[in-house]
Amino acid sequence: MSLVPKKTMRATQKTSDVEQFYPNSLLETGHDILFFWVARMVFFGTKLMGKLPFPEVYLHAMVRDAHGRKMSKSLGNVIDPLDVIHGVTLEELHDQLRSGNLDPKEVERAIKGQKEDYPTGIPECGTDALRFALCAYTAQGRDINLDVNRVVGYRHFCNKLWNATKFAQMSLGQDFQPLPEEGLSGNESLMDKWILSRLAYAVDEANTGFEKYDFPTVTTACYNFWLYELCDVYLEAIKPIVNGSDEAAKSAARNVLYTCLDNGLRLLAPFMPFLTEELFQRMPKRNDSIPPSVCVCPFPEKLSHRNEALEKDLSFINEIIHAIRSMRSEYLTPKDRPQAFVTCATEEVAGTVRTFTQQICVLGGAKELSVLTGEAAPAGCTMLSLSDKVQVNMMVKGLVDITKEVAKQQTKMQRLQGQLEKLNKDMARPDYDTKVPDKVKQGNTTKLEQTKQEISAIESAIATLKLIE
């Protein structure tokens, strides 16, 4: 390797190839050959060329099996990347062992290991899912304990990307043409601004991760944006808009969706070039200057859409949405759309909830949402306490087993009462005021008050449920 520049580019002469390709910017290798090969390349490069062949060396992790063992044919735990990409049956794995030169006893031991690790073989995962998994795994350090099931999970993520992008393209419409330049129209809704803010965050995280060779940060940012924010929230939230009659709002939502898809695919392209290329080719282009392939498109740079205050509000609203979904899944059928009530301790919190009433109904599956301050929810509701300031109520009269629900709330109250007793006991110690730091004391006081208020809210909910009977 140390002689490659000399042999391939006539490195002793100043040619254009030498000027362009020597030195390289980075060497990627394993730590096990750092002194066997990398050091020699540095010695020869410096001696023959007068300069280092590369300024940085990235040491990749070593791949082990799911149990942390070194891969060995005798253990039957060697994972061929092609088998993960294309899939292989258990019997085919056994045949690979029998066709080798292992001792018959080792073959039997290896077959036993394969049966334990891959009882149904290895399903087809594809190149993109395997590459994404290996980059995500580097968070473990110098060794990767490769679990094929995690690669399968990223294959499902690829399927989600495909289905979400196809659905998004249907929302855009056949005649959709994005704005010639990326930007805002001024008609964007709060949900449009929120998803652009989350996109800006994902872009920042990805660029920071690549600069530091922190690939798990990049994969996590891409995964969370696509799965938990674009697919789970935004695509669902804009359904009433793209199917509605407000053309200005519809046009704004479609352009924001296109911006998210375009940047999202470019974020994923280094890890999933095949999938992102296929989807990129199916999307309309902003103008004639757009490169013909996602592989040569510029990587997304810092966006100006970040709005942390809006993100904080939506994080709070998502808690309410998840609470409604949780109660619906526990008590009702998927077709039921109940009436929901959010009880707020302050008008400020109530105002935030009212701003997102439509989004809560759409994403939470509620028929109607009422925001209450200074009054209790009507009789016949079940309640989920998010904090001492917010409780989510859902009308369940005639739909649930009241006795069972009362018992569940009483169990939760007993747990909180146990926490309350422990806090009171800790705070009643003779040396509490002198030995406990002020910050801890302040936290305990706040937690004590919050626990009392949650217990009070549960007592009210139990009383309300009993009234239904």
Coordinates of C-alpha atoms in Angstrom, one line a residue, residues 79-368:
I79 CA -21.6 -13.7 9.6
D80 CA -21.0 -13.3 5.8
P81 CA -22.2 -9.8 4.8
L82 CA -23.6 -11.3 1.6
D83 CA -25.8 -13.6 3.6
V84 CA -27.2 -10.6 5.5
I85 CA -27.7 -8.7 2.3
H86 CA -29.4 -11.5 0.3
G87 CA -30.7 -13.7 3.1
V88 CA -29.9 -17.4 3.8
T89 CA -31.8 -20.3 5.2
L90 CA -30.5 -22.3 8.2
E91 CA -29.9 -25.3 6.1
E92 CA -27.8 -23.3 3.7
L93 CA -25.7 -22.0 6.7
H94 CA -25.2 -25.7 7.7
D95 CA -24.1 -26.6 4.1
Q96 CA -21.5 -23.8 4.2
L97 CA -20.0 -25.4 7.3
R98 CA -20.0 -29.0 5.8
S99 CA -18.3 -27.8 2.6
G100 CA -15.4 -26.4 4.6
N101 CA -12.4 -28.1 6.1
L102 CA -13.5 -28.2 9.7
D103 CA -13.2 -31.3 11.8
P104 CA -16.5 -33.2 12.1
K105 CA -16.7 -32.5 15.8
E106 CA -16.2 -28.8 15.2
V107 CA -18.9 -28.9 12.5
E108 CA -21.4 -30.3 14.9
R109 CA -20.6 -27.7 17.5
A110 CA -20.8 -24.9 14.9
I111 CA -24.2 -26.3 13.6
K112 CA -25.5 -26.2 17.2
G113 CA -24.4 -22.6 17.5
Q114 CA -26.1 -21.6 14.3
K115 CA -29.3 -23.2 15.4
E116 CA -29.2 -21.1 18.6
D117 CA -28.4 -17.8 16.9
Y118 CA -30.3 -18.2 13.6
P119 CA -33.2 -20.6 14.2
T120 CA -34.9 -19.5 11.0
G121 CA -31.9 -18.4 9.1
I122 CA -31.0 -14.8 8.2
P123 CA -33.7 -12.8 6.4
E124 CA -32.8 -10.7 3.4
C125 CA -31.9 -7.2 4.7
G126 CA -30.2 -5.4 1.8
T127 CA -27.0 -3.4 1.5
D128 CA -28.5 -0.1 2.8
A129 CA -29.9 -1.6 6.0
L130 CA -26.6 -3.4 6.7
R131 CA -24.5 -0.3 6.1
F132 CA -26.8 1.9 8.3
A133 CA -26.7 -0.7 11.1
L134 CA -22.8 -0.9 11.1
C135 CA -22.5 2.9 11.2
A136 CA -25.1 3.1 14.0
Y137 CA -23.3 0.3 15.9
T138 CA -20.0 2.3 16.2
A139 CA -21.3 3.9 19.4
Q140 CA -20.2 0.7 21.1
G141 CA -16.5 1.6 20.7
R142 CA -13.7 -0.6 19.4
D143 CA -16.0 -3.7 19.1
I144 CA -19.4 -4.2 17.4
N145 CA -21.5 -7.0 18.8
L146 CA -23.5 -7.5 15.7
D147 CA -27.1 -8.7 16.2
V148 CA -28.8 -9.6 12.9
N149 CA -32.1 -8.7 14.4
R150 CA -31.1 -5.1 14.6
V151 CA -30.2 -5.1 10.9
V152 CA -33.6 -6.5 10.3
G153 CA -35.1 -3.6 12.2
Y154 CA -33.3 -1.2 9.9
R155 CA -34.6 -3.1 6.9
H156 CA -38.1 -2.3 8.3
F157 CA -37.0 1.3 8.5
C158 CA -36.1 1.2 4.8
N159 CA -39.6 -0.1 4.1
K160 CA -41.1 2.7 6.2
L161 CA -39.1 5.2 4.2
W162 CA -40.3 3.8 0.9
N163 CA -43.9 3.7 2.0
A164 CA -43.8 7.2 3.6
T165 CA -42.2 8.8 0.5
K166 CA -44.7 7.1 -1.8
F167 CA -47.6 8.3 0.4
A168 CA -46.0 11.8 0.5
Q169 CA -45.8 11.9 -3.3
M170 CA -49.5 11.1 -3.5
S171 CA -50.1 14.0 -1.1
L172 CA -48.0 16.3 -3.4
G173 CA -50.1 15.3 -6.4
Q174 CA -49.1 14.4 -10.0
D175 CA -49.0 18.0 -11.2
F176 CA -47.0 19.4 -8.2
Q177 CA -44.0 21.6 -9.1
P178 CA -41.9 22.8 -6.1
L179 CA -40.7 26.4 -5.8
P180 CA -37.6 27.1 -7.9
E181 CA -35.7 27.9 -4.8
E182 CA -36.0 26.6 -1.3
G183 CA -37.8 29.1 1.0
L184 CA -41.1 30.0 2.7
S185 CA -44.2 31.4 1.2
G186 CA -45.6 33.1 4.3
N187 CA -48.6 30.8 4.6
E188 CA -47.0 28.1 6.6
S189 CA -48.8 26.7 9.6
L190 CA -47.3 26.1 13.0
M191 CA -46.9 22.4 12.1
D192 CA -45.1 23.4 8.9
K193 CA -42.7 25.6 10.9
W194 CA -42.2 22.9 13.5
I195 CA -41.2 20.2 11.0
L196 CA -38.8 22.6 9.3
S197 CA -37.3 23.4 12.7
R198 CA -36.8 19.6 13.4
L199 CA -35.3 19.3 9.9
A200 CA -32.8 22.1 10.8
Y201 CA -31.9 20.3 14.0
A202 CA -31.3 17.0 12.1
V203 CA -29.1 18.8 9.6
D204 CA -27.1 20.4 12.4
E205 CA -26.6 17.1 14.2
A206 CA -25.6 15.3 10.9
N207 CA -23.0 17.9 10.0
T208 CA -21.6 17.9 13.5
G209 CA -21.5 14.1 13.6
F210 CA -19.7 13.8 10.3
E211 CA -17.1 16.5 11.2
K212 CA -16.3 14.4 14.4
Y213 CA -16.6 11.0 12.7
D214 CA -19.4 10.4 15.2
F215 CA -21.6 8.3 12.9
P216 CA -24.2 7.2 15.5
T217 CA -25.1 10.8 16.0
V218 CA -25.8 11.1 12.3
T219 CA -27.8 7.9 12.1
T220 CA -29.8 8.8 15.2
A221 CA -30.7 12.2 13.8
C222 CA -31.8 10.8 10.4
Y223 CA -33.7 8.0 12.0
N224 CA -35.6 10.2 14.5
F225 CA -36.4 12.8 11.9
W226 CA -37.9 10.4 9.4
L227 CA -39.6 8.0 11.7
Y228 CA -40.8 9.9 14.8
E229 CA -41.3 13.4 13.3
L230 CA -41.9 13.3 9.6
C231 CA -43.9 10.0 9.4
D232 CA -45.5 9.8 12.9
V233 CA -46.5 13.4 13.3
Y234 CA -46.2 15.7 10.2
L235 CA -47.6 13.4 7.5
E236 CA -50.6 12.7 9.7
A237 CA -51.1 16.3 10.8
I238 CA -51.3 17.7 7.2
K239 CA -53.9 15.2 5.9
P240 CA -56.8 17.5 6.6
I241 CA -54.9 20.3 4.9
V242 CA -54.0 18.6 1.7
N243 CA -57.5 17.2 1.4
G244 CA -59.1 20.6 2.3
S245 CA -60.1 23.6 0.3
D246 CA -57.6 26.2 1.6
E247 CA -55.4 26.4 -1.5
A248 CA -52.8 28.7 0.2
A249 CA -52.3 26.4 3.2
K250 CA -52.3 23.4 0.9
S251 CA -49.6 24.9 -1.3
A252 CA -47.5 25.8 1.7
A253 CA -47.8 22.4 3.2
R254 CA -46.8 20.6 0.0
N255 CA -43.7 22.8 -0.5
V256 CA -42.7 22.2 3.1
L257 CA -43.2 18.4 2.6
Y258 CA -41.1 18.5 -0.5
T259 CA -38.3 20.4 1.3
C260 CA -38.4 17.7 4.1
L261 CA -38.3 14.8 1.6
D262 CA -35.5 16.4 -0.5
N263 CA -33.2 17.2 2.5
G264 CA -34.1 14.0 4.2
L265 CA -33.1 11.9 1.3
R266 CA -29.8 13.8 1.0
L267 CA -29.1 13.3 4.7
L268 CA -29.6 9.5 4.3
A269 CA -27.7 9.2 1.0
P270 CA -24.2 8.4 2.5
F271 CA -25.7 5.5 4.4
M272 CA -28.5 4.3 2.0
P273 CA -27.4 5.2 -1.6
F274 CA -29.5 2.7 -3.3
L275 CA -32.9 3.4 -1.6
T276 CA -32.4 7.2 -1.6
E277 CA -31.4 7.2 -5.3
E278 CA -34.5 5.3 -6.3
L279 CA -36.7 7.7 -4.4
F280 CA -34.8 10.8 -5.5
Q281 CA -35.4 9.9 -9.2
R282 CA -39.1 9.7 -8.6
M283 CA -39.4 13.2 -7.2
P284 CA -39.9 16.4 -9.3
K285 CA -36.9 18.8 -9.4
R286 CA -36.9 22.5 -8.4
N287 CA -35.0 23.7 -11.4
D288 CA -32.6 22.5 -14.2
S289 CA -29.5 23.1 -12.1
I290 CA -30.3 20.3 -9.7
P291 CA -27.8 17.4 -10.1
P292 CA -29.1 14.3 -11.8
S293 CA -28.3 12.0 -8.9
V294 CA -28.6 12.2 -5.1
C295 CA -25.1 10.9 -4.8
V296 CA -23.7 14.1 -6.3
C297 CA -26.1 16.5 -4.6
P298 CA -24.6 18.8 -2.0
F299 CA -25.1 17.6 1.5
P300 CA -27.6 19.7 3.4
E301 CA -26.0 22.6 5.3
K302 CA -27.2 24.8 8.2
L303 CA -30.9 25.8 7.8
S304 CA -32.4 29.0 9.2
H305 CA -35.7 27.4 10.3
R306 CA -34.8 26.4 13.9
N307 CA -37.5 27.5 16.4
E308 CA -36.7 26.0 19.9
A309 CA -39.7 27.7 21.5
L310 CA -42.1 26.1 19.0
E311 CA -40.4 22.7 19.5
K312 CA -40.9 23.0 23.2
D313 CA -44.6 23.6 22.8
L314 CA -45.0 20.7 20.4
S315 CA -43.1 18.4 22.8
F316 CA -45.7 19.3 25.4
I317 CA -48.6 18.8 22.9
N318 CA -47.2 15.4 21.9
E319 CA -47.5 14.3 25.5
I320 CA -51.2 15.2 25.4
I321 CA -51.6 13.3 22.1
H322 CA -49.8 10.2 23.5
A323 CA -52.0 10.3 26.6
I324 CA -55.2 10.3 24.5
R325 CA -53.9 7.5 22.3
S326 CA -52.9 5.5 25.4
M327 CA -56.4 5.8 26.9
R328 CA -58.1 5.0 23.6
S329 CA -56.0 1.9 23.1
E330 CA -56.7 0.8 26.6
Y331 CA -60.5 1.3 26.8
L332 CA -61.8 1.8 23.2
T333 CA -61.8 0.2 19.8
P334 CA -59.7 1.9 17.0
K335 CA -62.9 3.2 15.4
D336 CA -64.1 5.0 18.5
R337 CA -63.4 8.8 18.5
P338 CA -64.2 10.0 22.0
Q339 CA -64.5 13.5 23.4
A340 CA -61.4 14.6 25.2
F341 CA -60.9 17.3 27.9
V342 CA -57.6 18.8 29.0
T343 CA -57.6 20.4 32.4
C344 CA -55.0 23.1 32.9
A345 CA -53.8 24.8 36.1
T346 CA -53.0 28.1 34.4
E347 CA -54.4 30.1 31.5
E348 CA -51.0 30.2 29.9
V349 CA -50.8 26.4 29.5
A350 CA -54.5 26.4 28.4
G351 CA -53.7 28.9 25.7
T352 CA -50.9 26.7 24.3
V353 CA -53.2 23.7 24.2
R354 CA -56.0 25.7 22.5
T355 CA -53.5 26.8 19.7
F356 CA -53.0 23.1 18.8
T357 CA -56.6 21.8 19.3
Q358 CA -57.0 20.7 15.7
Q359 CA -53.6 18.9 15.7
I360 CA -54.5 17.1 19.0
C361 CA -57.8 15.9 17.6
V362 CA -56.2 14.7 14.3
L363 CA -53.2 13.0 15.8
G364 CA -54.9 11.8 19.0
G365 CA -58.0 10.5 17.3
A366 CA -60.4 12.6 19.4
K367 CA -63.8 13.7 18.0
E368 CA -63.6 17.0 20.0

